[in-house]
PDB file of C-alpha atoms in Angstrom:
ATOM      1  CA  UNK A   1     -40.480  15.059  30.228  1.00 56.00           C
ATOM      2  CA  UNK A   2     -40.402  14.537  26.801  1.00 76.00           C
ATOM      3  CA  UNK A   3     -43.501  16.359  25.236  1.00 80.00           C
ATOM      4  CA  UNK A   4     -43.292  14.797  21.816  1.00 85.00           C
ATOM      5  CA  UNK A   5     -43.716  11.329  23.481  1.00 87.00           C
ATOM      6  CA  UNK A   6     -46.259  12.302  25.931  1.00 86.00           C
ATOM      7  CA  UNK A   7     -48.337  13.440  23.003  1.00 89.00           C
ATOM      8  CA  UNK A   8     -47.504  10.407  20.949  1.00 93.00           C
ATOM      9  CA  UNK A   9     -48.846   8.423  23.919  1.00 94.00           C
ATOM     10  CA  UNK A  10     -52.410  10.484  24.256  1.00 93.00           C
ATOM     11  CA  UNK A  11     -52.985  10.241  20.565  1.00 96.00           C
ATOM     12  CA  UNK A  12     -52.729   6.657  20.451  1.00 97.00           C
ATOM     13  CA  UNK A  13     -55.279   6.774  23.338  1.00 97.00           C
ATOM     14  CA  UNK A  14     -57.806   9.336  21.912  1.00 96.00           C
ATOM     15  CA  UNK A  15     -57.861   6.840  19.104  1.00 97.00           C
ATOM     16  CA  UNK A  16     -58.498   3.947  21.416  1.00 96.00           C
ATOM     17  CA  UNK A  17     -61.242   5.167  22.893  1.00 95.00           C
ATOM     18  CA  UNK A  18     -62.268   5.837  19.309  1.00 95.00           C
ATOM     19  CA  UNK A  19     -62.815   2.476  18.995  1.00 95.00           C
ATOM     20  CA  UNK A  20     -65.903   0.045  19.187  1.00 92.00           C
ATOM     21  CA  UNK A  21     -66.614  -0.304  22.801  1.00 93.00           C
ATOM     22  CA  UNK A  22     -67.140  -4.184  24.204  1.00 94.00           C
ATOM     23  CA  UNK A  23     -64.446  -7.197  24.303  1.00 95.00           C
ATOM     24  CA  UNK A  24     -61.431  -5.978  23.045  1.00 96.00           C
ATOM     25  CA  UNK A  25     -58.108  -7.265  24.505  1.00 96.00           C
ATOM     26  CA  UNK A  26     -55.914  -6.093  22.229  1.00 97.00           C
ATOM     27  CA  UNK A  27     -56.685  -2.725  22.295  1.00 97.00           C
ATOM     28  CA  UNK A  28     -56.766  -3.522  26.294  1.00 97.00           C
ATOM     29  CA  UNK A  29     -53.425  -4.276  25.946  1.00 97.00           C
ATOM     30  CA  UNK A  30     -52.059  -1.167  24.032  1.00 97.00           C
ATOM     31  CA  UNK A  31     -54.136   0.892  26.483  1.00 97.00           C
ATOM     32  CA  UNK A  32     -52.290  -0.171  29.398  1.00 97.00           C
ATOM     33  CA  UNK A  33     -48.980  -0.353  28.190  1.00 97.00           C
ATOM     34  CA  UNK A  34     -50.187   3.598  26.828  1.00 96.00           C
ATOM     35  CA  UNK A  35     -50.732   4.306  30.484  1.00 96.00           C
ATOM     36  CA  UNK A  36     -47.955   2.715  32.149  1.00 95.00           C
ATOM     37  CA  UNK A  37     -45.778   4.632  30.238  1.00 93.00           C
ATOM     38  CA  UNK A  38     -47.299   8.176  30.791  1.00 91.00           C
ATOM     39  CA  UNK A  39     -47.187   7.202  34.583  1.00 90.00           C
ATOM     40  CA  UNK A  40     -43.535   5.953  34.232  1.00 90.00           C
ATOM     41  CA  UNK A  41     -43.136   9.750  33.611  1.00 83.00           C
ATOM     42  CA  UNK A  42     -43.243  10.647  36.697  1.00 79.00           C
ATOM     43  CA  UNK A  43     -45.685  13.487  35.498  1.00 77.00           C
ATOM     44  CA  UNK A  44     -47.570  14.749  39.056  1.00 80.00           C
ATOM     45  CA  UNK A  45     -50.138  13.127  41.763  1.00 85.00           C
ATOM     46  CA  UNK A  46     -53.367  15.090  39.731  1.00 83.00           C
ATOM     47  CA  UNK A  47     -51.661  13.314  36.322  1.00 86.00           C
ATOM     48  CA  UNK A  48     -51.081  10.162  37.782  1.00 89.00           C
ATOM     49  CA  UNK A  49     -54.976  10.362  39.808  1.00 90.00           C
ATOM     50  CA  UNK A  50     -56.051  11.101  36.038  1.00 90.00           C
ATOM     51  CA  UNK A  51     -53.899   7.960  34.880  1.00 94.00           C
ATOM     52  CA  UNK A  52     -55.558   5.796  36.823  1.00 94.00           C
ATOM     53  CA  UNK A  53     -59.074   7.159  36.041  1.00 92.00           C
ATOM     54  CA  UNK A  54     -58.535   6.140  32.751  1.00 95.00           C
ATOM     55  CA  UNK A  55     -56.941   2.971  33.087  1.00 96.00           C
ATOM     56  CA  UNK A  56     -60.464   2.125  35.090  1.00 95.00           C
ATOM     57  CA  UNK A  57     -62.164   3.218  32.373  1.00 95.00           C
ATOM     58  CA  UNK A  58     -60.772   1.524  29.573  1.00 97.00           C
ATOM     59  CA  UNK A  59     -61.158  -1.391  31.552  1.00 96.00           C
ATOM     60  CA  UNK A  60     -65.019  -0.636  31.448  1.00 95.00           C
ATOM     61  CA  UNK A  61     -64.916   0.289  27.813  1.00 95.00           C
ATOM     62  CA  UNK A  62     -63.009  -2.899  26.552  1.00 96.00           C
ATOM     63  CA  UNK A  63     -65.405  -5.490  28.526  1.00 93.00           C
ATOM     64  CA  UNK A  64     -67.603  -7.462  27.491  1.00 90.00           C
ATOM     65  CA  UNK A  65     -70.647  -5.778  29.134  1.00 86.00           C
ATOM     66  CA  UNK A  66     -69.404  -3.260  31.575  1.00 90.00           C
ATOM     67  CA  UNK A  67     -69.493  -0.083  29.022  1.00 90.00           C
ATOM     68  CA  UNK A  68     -72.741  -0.615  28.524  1.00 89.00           C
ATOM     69  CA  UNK A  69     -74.071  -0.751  32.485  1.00 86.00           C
ATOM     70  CA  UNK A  70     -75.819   2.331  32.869  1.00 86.00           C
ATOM     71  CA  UNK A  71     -77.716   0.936  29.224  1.00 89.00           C
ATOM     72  CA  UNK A  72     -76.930   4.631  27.701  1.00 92.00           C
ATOM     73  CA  UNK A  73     -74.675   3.075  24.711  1.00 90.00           C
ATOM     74  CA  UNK A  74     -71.703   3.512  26.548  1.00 91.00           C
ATOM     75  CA  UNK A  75     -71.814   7.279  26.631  1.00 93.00           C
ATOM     76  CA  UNK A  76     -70.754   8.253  29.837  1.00 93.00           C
ATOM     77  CA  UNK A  77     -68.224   6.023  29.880  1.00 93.00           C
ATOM     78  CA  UNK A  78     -66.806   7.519  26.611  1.00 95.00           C
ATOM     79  CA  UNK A  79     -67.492  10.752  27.606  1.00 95.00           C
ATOM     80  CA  UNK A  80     -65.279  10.308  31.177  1.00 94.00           C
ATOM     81  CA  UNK A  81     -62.628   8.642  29.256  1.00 95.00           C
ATOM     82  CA  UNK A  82     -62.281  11.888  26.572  1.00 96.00           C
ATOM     83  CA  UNK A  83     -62.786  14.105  30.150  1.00 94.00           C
ATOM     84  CA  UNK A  84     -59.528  12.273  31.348  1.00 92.00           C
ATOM     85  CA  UNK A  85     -57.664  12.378  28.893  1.00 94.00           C
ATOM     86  CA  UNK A  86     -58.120  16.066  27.952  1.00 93.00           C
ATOM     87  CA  UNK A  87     -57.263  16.633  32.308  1.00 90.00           C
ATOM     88  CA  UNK A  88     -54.395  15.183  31.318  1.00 89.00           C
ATOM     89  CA  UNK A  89     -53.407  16.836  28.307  1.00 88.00           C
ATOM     90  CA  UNK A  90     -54.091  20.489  30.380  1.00 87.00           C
ATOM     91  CA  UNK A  91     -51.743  19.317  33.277  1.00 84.00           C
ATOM     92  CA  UNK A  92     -49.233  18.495  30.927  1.00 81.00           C
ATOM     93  CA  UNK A  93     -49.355  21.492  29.091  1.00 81.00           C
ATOM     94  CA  UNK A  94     -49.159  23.261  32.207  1.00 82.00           C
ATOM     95  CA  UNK A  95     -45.621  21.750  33.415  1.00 78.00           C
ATOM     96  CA  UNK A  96     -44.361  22.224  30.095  1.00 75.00           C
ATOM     97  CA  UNK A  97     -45.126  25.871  30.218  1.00 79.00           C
ATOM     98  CA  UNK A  98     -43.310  25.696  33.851  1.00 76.00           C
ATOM     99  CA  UNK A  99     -46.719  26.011  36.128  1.00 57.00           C
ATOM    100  CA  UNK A 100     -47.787  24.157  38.196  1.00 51.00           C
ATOM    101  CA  UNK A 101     -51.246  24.649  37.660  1.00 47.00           C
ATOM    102  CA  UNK A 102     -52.471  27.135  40.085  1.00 47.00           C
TER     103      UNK A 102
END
């Protein structure tokens, strides 16, 4: 596992969800291909549970009205996206310090 790239990959997501929520495919786009790359890493079954988490939400927060369903802004969507994403960062971090997390 290459930790520089794995971080690359969960910046450019942090700033995605960043981002304006509603129709956005672009950002849709770099979002996946963001994803399918950290799960092309082979990185665990709780990393790869996590992976597809977010992919399901991004999918939410990039439509046209799904980020807004529970009509709260888009706030718990946001906030399980950044909950995600900082799972995955802690796995990570734990197989690069050689534990497996327990």
């Amino acid at each position: 596992m290459d930790d520089a790239e794995v971080n690359t990959l969960c910046e450019q997501l942090t700033t995605l969800i960043e981002l304006e929520a509603g129709c956005n495919p672009e950002a849709l786009s770099r979002a996946r291909w963001a994803i399918m790359s950290l799960k092309s890493m082979e990185l665990g079954d709780d990393v790869d549970e996590k992976l597809v988490g977010l992919a399901e939400g991004f999918e939410e927060w990039f439509s046209i009205d799904k980020w807004n369903s529970r009509d709260d802004g888009g706030r718990l969507v946001k906030q399980s996206l950044e909950d995600d994403l900082i799972c995955i960062r802690a796995a990570m971090w734990c197989k690069s310090q050689g534990s497996n997390g327990t």
